[in-house]
Backbone as JSON, one array per atom type, in Angstrom:
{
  "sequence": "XXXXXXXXXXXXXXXXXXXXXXXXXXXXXXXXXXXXXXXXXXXXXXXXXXXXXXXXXXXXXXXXXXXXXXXXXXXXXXXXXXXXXXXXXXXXXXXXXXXXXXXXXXXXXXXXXXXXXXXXXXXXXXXXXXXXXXXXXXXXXXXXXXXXXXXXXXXXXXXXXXXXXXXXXXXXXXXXXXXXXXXXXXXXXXXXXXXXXXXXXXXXXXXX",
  "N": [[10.47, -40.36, -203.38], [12.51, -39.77, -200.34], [16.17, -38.36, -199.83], [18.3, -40.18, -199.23], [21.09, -40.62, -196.62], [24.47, -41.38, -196.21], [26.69, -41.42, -193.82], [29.51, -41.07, -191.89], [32.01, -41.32, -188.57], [34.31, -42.18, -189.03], [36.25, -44.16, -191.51], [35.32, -47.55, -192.78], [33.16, -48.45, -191.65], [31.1, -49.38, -192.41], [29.1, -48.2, -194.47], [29.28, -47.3, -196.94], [28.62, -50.27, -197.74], [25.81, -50.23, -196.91], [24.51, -48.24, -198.52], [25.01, -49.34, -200.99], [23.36, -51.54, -200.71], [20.7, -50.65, -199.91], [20.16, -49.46, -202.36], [20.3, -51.06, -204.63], [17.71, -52.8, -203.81], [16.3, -51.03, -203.86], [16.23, -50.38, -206.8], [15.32, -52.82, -207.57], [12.63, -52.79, -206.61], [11.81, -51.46, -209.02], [12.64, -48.65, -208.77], [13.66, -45.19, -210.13], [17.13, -45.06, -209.32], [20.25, -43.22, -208.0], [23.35, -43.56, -206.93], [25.81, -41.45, -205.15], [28.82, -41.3, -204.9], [30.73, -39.63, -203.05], [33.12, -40.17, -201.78], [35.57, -39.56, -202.62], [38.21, -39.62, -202.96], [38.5, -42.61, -202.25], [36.69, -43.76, -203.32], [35.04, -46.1, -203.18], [32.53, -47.69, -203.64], [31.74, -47.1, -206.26], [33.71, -48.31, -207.78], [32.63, -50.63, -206.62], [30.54, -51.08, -208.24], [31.64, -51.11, -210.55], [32.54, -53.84, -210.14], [30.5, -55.08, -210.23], [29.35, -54.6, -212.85], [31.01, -56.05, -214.31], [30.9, -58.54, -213.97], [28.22, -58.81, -214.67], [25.69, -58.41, -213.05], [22.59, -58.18, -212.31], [19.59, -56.67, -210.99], [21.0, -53.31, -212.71], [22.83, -50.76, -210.81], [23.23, -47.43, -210.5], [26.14, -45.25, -209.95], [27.67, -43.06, -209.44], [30.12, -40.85, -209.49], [31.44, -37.97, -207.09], [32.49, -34.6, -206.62], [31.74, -32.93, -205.0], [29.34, -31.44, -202.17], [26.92, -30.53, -203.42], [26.71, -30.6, -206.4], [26.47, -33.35, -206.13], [23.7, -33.44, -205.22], [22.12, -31.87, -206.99], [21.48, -34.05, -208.69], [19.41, -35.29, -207.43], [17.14, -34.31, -209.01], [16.32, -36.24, -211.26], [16.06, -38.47, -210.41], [14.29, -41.3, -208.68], [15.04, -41.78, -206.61], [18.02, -40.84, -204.48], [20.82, -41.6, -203.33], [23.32, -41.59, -201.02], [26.79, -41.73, -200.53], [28.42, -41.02, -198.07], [31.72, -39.04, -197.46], [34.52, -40.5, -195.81], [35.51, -39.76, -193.22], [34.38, -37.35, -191.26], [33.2, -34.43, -191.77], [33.22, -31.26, -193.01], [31.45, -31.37, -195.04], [30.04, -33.26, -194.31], [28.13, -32.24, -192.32], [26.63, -30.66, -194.3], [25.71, -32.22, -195.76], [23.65, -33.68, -193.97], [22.15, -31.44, -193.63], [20.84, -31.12, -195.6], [19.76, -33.91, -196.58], [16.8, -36.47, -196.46], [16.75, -38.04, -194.77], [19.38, -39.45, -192.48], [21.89, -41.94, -192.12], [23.96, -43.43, -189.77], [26.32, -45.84, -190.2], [27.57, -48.2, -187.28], [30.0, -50.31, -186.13], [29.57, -52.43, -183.16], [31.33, -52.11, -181.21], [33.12, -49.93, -178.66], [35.23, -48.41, -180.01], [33.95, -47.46, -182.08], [31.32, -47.21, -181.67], [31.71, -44.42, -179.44], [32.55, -42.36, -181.26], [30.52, -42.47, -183.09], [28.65, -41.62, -181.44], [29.33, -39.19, -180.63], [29.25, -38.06, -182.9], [26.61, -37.78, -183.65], [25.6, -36.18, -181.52], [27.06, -33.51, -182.32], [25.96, -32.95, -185.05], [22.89, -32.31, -183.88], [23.85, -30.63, -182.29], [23.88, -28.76, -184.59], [21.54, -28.06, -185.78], [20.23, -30.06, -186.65], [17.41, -31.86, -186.87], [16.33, -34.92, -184.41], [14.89, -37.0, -185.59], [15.69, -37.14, -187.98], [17.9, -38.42, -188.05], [19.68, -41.73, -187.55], [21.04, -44.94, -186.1], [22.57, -47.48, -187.56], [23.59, -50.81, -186.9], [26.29, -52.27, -187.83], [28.4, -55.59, -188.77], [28.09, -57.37, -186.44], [28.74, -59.56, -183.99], [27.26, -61.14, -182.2], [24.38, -61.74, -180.66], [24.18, -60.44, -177.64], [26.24, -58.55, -178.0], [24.99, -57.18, -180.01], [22.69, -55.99, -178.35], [23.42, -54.59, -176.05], [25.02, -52.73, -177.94], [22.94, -51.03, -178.86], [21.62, -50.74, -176.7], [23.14, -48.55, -175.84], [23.65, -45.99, -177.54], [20.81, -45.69, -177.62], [20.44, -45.0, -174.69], [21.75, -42.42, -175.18], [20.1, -41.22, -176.5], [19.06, -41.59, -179.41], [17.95, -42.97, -182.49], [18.05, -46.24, -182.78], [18.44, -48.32, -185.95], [15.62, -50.99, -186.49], [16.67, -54.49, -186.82], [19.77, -55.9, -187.61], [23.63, -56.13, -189.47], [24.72, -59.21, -189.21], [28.66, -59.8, -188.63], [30.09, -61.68, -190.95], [31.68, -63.96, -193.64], [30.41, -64.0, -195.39], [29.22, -62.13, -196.59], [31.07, -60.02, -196.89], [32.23, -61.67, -199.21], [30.39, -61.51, -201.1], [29.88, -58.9, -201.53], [32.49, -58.08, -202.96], [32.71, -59.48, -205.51], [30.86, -57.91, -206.33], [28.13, -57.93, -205.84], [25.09, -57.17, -203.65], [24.54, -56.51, -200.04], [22.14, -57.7, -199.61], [22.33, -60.0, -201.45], [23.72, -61.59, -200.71], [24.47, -65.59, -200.99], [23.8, -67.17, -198.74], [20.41, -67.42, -197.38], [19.5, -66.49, -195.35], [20.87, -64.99, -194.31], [20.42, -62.96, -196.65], [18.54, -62.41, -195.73], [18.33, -61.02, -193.61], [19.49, -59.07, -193.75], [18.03, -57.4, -195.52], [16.04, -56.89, -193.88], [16.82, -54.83, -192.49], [17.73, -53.18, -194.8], [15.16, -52.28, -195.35], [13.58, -51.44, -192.84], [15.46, -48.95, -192.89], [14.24, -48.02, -195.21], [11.82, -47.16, -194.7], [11.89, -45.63, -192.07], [12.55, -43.37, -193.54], [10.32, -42.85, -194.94], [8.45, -41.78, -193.61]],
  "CA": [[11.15, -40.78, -202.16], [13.65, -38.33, -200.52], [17.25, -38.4, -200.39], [19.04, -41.08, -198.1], [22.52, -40.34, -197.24], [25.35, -42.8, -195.02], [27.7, -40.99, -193.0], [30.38, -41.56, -190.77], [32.58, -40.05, -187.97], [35.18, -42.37, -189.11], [36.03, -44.53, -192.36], [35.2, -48.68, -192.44], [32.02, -48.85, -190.46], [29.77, -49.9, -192.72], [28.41, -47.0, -194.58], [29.24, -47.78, -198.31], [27.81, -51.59, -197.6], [24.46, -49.79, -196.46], [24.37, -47.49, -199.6], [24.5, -50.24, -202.28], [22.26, -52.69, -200.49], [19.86, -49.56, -200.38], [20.12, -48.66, -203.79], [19.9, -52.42, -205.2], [16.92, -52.99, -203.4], [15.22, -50.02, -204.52], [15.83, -50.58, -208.12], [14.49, -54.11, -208.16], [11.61, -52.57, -206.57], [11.22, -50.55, -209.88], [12.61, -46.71, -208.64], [14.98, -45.01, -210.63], [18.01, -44.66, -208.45], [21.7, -43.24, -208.21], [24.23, -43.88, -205.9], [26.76, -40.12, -205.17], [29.92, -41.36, -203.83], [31.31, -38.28, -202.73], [34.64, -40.04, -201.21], [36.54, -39.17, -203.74], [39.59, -40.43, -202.28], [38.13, -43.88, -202.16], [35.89, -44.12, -204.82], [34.75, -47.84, -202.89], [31.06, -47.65, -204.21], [31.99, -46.53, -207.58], [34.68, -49.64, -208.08], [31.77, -51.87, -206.22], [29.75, -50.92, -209.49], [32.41, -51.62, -211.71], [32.72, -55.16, -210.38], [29.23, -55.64, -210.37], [29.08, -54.36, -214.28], [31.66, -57.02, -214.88], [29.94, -59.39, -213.23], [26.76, -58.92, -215.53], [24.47, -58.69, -212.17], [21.04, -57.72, -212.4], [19.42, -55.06, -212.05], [22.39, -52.55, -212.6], [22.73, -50.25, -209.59], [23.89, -47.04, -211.28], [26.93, -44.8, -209.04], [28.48, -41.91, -210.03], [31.06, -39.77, -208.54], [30.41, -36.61, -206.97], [33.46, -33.55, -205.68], [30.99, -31.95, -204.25], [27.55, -32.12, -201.82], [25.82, -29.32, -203.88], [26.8, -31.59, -207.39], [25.37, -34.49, -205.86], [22.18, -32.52, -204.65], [21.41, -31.55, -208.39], [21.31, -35.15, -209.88], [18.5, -35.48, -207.22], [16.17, -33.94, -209.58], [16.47, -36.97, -212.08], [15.66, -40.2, -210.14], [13.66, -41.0, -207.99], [15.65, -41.54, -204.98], [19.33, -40.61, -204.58], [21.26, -42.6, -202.18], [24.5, -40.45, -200.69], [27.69, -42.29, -199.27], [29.72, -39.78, -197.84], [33.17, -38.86, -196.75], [35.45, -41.91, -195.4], [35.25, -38.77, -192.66], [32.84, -36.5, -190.94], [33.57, -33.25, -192.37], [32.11, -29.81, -193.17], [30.75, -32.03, -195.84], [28.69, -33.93, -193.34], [26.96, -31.56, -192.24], [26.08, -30.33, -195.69], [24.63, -33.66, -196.27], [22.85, -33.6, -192.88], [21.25, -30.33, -193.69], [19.56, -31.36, -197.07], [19.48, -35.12, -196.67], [15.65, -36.21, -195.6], [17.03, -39.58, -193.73], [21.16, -39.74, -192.43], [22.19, -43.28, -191.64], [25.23, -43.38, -189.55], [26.27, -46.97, -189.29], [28.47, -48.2, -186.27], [30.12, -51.43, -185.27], [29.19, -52.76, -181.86], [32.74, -51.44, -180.38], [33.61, -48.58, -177.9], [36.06, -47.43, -180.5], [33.08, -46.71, -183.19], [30.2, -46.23, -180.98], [31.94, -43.22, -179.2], [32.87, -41.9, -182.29], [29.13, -42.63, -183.65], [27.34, -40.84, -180.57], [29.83, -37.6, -180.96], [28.9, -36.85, -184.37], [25.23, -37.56, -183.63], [25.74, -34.61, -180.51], [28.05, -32.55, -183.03], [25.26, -32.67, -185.89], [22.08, -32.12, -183.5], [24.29, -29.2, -181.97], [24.35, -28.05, -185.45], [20.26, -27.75, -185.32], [19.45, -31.36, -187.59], [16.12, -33.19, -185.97], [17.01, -36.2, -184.25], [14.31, -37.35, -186.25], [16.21, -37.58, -189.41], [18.93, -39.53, -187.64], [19.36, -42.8, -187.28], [21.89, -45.41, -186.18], [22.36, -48.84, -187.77], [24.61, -51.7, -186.28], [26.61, -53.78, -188.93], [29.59, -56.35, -188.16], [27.69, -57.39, -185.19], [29.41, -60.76, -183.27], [26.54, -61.83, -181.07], [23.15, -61.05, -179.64], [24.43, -59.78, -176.6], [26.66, -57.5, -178.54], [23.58, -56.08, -180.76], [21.84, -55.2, -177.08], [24.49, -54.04, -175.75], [25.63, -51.41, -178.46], [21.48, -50.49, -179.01], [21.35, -49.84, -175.1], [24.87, -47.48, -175.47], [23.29, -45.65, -178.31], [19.69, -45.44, -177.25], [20.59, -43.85, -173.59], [22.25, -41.48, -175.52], [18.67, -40.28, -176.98], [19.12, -41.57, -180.53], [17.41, -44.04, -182.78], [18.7, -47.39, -183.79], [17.27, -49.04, -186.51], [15.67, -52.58, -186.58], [18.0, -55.6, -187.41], [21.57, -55.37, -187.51], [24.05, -56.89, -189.58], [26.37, -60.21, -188.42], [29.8, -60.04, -188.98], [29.94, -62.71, -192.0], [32.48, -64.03, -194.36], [29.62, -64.3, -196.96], [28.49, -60.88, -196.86], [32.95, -59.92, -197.83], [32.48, -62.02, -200.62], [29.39, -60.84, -201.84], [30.3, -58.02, -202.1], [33.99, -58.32, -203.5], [31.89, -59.97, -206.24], [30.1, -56.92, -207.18], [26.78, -58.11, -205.04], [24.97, -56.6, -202.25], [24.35, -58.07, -198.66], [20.51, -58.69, -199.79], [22.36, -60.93, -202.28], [24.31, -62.8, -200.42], [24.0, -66.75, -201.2], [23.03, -67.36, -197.81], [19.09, -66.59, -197.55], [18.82, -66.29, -193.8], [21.9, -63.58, -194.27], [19.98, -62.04, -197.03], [16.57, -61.47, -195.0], [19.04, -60.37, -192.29], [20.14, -57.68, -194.25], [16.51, -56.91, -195.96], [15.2, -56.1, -192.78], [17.58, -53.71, -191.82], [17.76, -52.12, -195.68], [13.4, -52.16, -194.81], [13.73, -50.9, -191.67], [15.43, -47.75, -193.37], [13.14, -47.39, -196.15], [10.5, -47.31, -193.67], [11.92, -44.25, -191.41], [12.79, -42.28, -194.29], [8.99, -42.28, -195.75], [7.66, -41.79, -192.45]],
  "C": [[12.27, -39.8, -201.85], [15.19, -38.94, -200.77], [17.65, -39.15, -199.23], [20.47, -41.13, -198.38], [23.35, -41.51, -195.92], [26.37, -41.81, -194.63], [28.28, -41.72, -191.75], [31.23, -40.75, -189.99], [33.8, -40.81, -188.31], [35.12, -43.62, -190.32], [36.09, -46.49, -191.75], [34.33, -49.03, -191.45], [30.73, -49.37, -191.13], [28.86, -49.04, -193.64], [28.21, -47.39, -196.07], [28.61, -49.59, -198.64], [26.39, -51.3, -197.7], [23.94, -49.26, -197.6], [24.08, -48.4, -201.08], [23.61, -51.17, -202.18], [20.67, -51.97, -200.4], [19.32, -49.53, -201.44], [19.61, -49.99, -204.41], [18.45, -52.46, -204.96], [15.54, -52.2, -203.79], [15.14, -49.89, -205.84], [15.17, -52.01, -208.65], [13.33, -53.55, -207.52], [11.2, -51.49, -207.73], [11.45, -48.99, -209.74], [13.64, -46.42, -209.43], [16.37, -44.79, -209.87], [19.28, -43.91, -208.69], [21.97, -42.99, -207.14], [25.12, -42.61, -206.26], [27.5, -40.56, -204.53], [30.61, -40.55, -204.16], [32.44, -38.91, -201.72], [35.51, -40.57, -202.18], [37.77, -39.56, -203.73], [39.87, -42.14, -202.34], [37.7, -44.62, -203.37], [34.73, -45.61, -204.2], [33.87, -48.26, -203.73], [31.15, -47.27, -205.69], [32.75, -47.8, -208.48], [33.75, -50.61, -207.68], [31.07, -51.9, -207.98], [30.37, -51.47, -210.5], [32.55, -53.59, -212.27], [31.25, -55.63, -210.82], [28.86, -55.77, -212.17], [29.63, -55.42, -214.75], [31.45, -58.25, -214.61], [28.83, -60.1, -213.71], [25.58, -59.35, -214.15], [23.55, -58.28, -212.38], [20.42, -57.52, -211.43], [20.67, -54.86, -211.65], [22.02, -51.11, -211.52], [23.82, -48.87, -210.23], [24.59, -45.93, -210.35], [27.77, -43.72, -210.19], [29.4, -40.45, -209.14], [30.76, -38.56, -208.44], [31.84, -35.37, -206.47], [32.89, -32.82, -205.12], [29.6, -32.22, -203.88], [27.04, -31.5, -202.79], [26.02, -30.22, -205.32], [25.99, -33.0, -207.27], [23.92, -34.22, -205.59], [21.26, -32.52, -205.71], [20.97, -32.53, -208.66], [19.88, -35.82, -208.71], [17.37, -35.34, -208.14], [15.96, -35.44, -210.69], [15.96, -38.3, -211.99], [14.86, -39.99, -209.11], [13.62, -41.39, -206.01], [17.38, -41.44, -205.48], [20.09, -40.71, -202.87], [22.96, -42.08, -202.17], [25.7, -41.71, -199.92], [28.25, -41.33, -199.54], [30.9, -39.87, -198.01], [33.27, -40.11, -196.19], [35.16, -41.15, -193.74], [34.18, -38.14, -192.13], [34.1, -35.18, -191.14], [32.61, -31.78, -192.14], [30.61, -30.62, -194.25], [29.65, -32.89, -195.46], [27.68, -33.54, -193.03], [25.99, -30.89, -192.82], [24.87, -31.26, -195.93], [23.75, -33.59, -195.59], [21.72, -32.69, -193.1], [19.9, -30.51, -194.61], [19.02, -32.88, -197.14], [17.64, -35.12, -195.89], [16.22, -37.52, -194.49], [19.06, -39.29, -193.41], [21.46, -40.93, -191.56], [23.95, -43.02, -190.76], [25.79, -44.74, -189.28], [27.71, -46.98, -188.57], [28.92, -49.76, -185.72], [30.01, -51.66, -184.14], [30.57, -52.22, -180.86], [32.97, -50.18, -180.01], [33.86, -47.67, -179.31], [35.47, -46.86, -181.74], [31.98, -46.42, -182.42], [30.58, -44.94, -179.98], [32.03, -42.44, -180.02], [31.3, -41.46, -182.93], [28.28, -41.18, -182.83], [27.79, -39.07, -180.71], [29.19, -36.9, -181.97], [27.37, -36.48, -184.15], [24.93, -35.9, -182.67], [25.96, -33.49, -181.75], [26.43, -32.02, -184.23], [23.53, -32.34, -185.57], [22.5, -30.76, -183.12], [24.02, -28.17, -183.3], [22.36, -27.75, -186.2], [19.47, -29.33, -186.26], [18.92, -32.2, -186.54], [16.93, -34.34, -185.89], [16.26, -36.97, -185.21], [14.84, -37.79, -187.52], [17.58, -37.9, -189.11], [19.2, -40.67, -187.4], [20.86, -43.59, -187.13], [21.7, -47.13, -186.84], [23.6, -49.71, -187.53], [24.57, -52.44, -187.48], [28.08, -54.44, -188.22], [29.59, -56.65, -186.84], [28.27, -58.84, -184.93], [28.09, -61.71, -183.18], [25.33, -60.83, -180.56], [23.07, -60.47, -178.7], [25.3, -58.26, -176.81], [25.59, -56.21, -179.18], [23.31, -55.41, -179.03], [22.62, -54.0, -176.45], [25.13, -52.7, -176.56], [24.2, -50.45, -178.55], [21.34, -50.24, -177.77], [22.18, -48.37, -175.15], [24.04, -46.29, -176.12], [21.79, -45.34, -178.24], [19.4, -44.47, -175.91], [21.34, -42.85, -174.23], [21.2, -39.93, -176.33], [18.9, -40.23, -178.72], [18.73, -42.49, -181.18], [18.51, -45.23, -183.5], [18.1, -48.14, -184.71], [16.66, -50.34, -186.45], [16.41, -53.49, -187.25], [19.14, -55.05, -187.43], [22.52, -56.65, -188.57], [25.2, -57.76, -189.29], [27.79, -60.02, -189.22], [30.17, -61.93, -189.72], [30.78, -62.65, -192.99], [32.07, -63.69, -195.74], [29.23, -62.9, -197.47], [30.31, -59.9, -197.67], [32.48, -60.78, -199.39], [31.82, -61.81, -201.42], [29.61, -59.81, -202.78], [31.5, -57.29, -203.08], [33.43, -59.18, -205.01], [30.76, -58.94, -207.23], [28.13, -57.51, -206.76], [26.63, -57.37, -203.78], [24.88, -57.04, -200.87], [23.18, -58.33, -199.09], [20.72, -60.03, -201.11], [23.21, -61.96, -202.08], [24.08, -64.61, -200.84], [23.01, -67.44, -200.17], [21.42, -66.77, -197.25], [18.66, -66.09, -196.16], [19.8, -64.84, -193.69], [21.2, -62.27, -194.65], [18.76, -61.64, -196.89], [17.4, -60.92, -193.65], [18.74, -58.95, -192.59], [18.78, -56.46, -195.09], [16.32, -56.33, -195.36], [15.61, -54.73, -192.47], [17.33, -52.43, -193.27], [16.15, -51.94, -195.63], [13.29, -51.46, -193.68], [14.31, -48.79, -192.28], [14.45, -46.82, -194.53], [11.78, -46.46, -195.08], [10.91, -45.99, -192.67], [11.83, -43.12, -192.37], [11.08, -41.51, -195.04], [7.87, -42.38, -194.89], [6.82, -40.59, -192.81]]
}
């Protein structure tokens, strides 16, 4: 399976949520995985692991820090998918990722002040010659049904894909995760086929 990475043009959109519910998902389906959080600054995905270890969840979802794309690149060779959260940022480092990644998730809350942000980088990183094809947008911290349409219209006239499902802005999916769980493990089961779809929905472009 290739390399699926989460980027952002700006930090708290959803990106490190996407990356562990990814990665989970693909090791209970039996792949070897690792998670590269390369925001080094943050660490988020690295400390999610920790809780999860302390936690004793099952399966173990294994994350390892990265200072560099070309460091994270290598430990591709090893598993059999390697699942990228980026920069908090869009960087030089973005486009690094962009270049070698086979899938780049950008997710975006339903709001002006991240879907402008969202559609720039998508311009910025097509300018920079990466197929739209191996772009994709995914809506999380969505309100309302009218909201989903509404940001998937903004984002679609813009000539860019969104993926299927989106996820709701949910208390359960915070605590989940603050818990060292993913959103497909939320308690709530209608949450966690919410969130399936959407981490299915990406599987599914990437091994197009």
């Amino acid at each position: 399976m290739p390399v699926i990475a989460f980027v952002s043009q700006k930090g708290g959109v959803g990106k490190s949520t996407l990356a562990r519910a990814l990665a989970r998902e693909a090791v209970a389906g039996g792949l070897s995985v690792l998670v590269g959080d390369l925001d080094v600054q943050q660490l988020t995905t690295l400390r999610w692991s920790a809780r999860r270890q302390a936690a004793g969840l099952e399966p173990a979802v294994p994350v390892q820090a990265f200072d560099t794309v070309s460091a994270a690149f290598e430990a591709e060779e090893g598993v059999d998918l390697l699942v990228l959260d980026g920069p908090a940022k869009a960087s030089a480092e973005t486009l690094e990722i962009a270049q070698r990644a086979a899938l780049v998730v950008i997710p975006s809350n339903p709001g002006a002040d991240d879907l402008e942000p969202t559609v720039l980088l998508l311009h910025e990183l097509v300018g920079e010659g990466i197929p739209k094809e191996r772009l994709a947008v995914a809506l999380v911290r969505v309100a309302t049904d009218a909201e989903e349409v509404a940001a998937r219209a903004y984002v679609e006239a813009a000539g860019y894909a969104v993926l299927p499902g989106a996820i709701a802005e949910r208390a359960a999916y915070r605590a989940a995760q603050s818990g060292g769980a993913s959103l497909t493990e939320v308690r709530f089961s209608g949450l966690a086929e919410k969130a399936e779809l959407l981490v299915q929905a990406i599987i599914d472009r990437a091994t197009v």
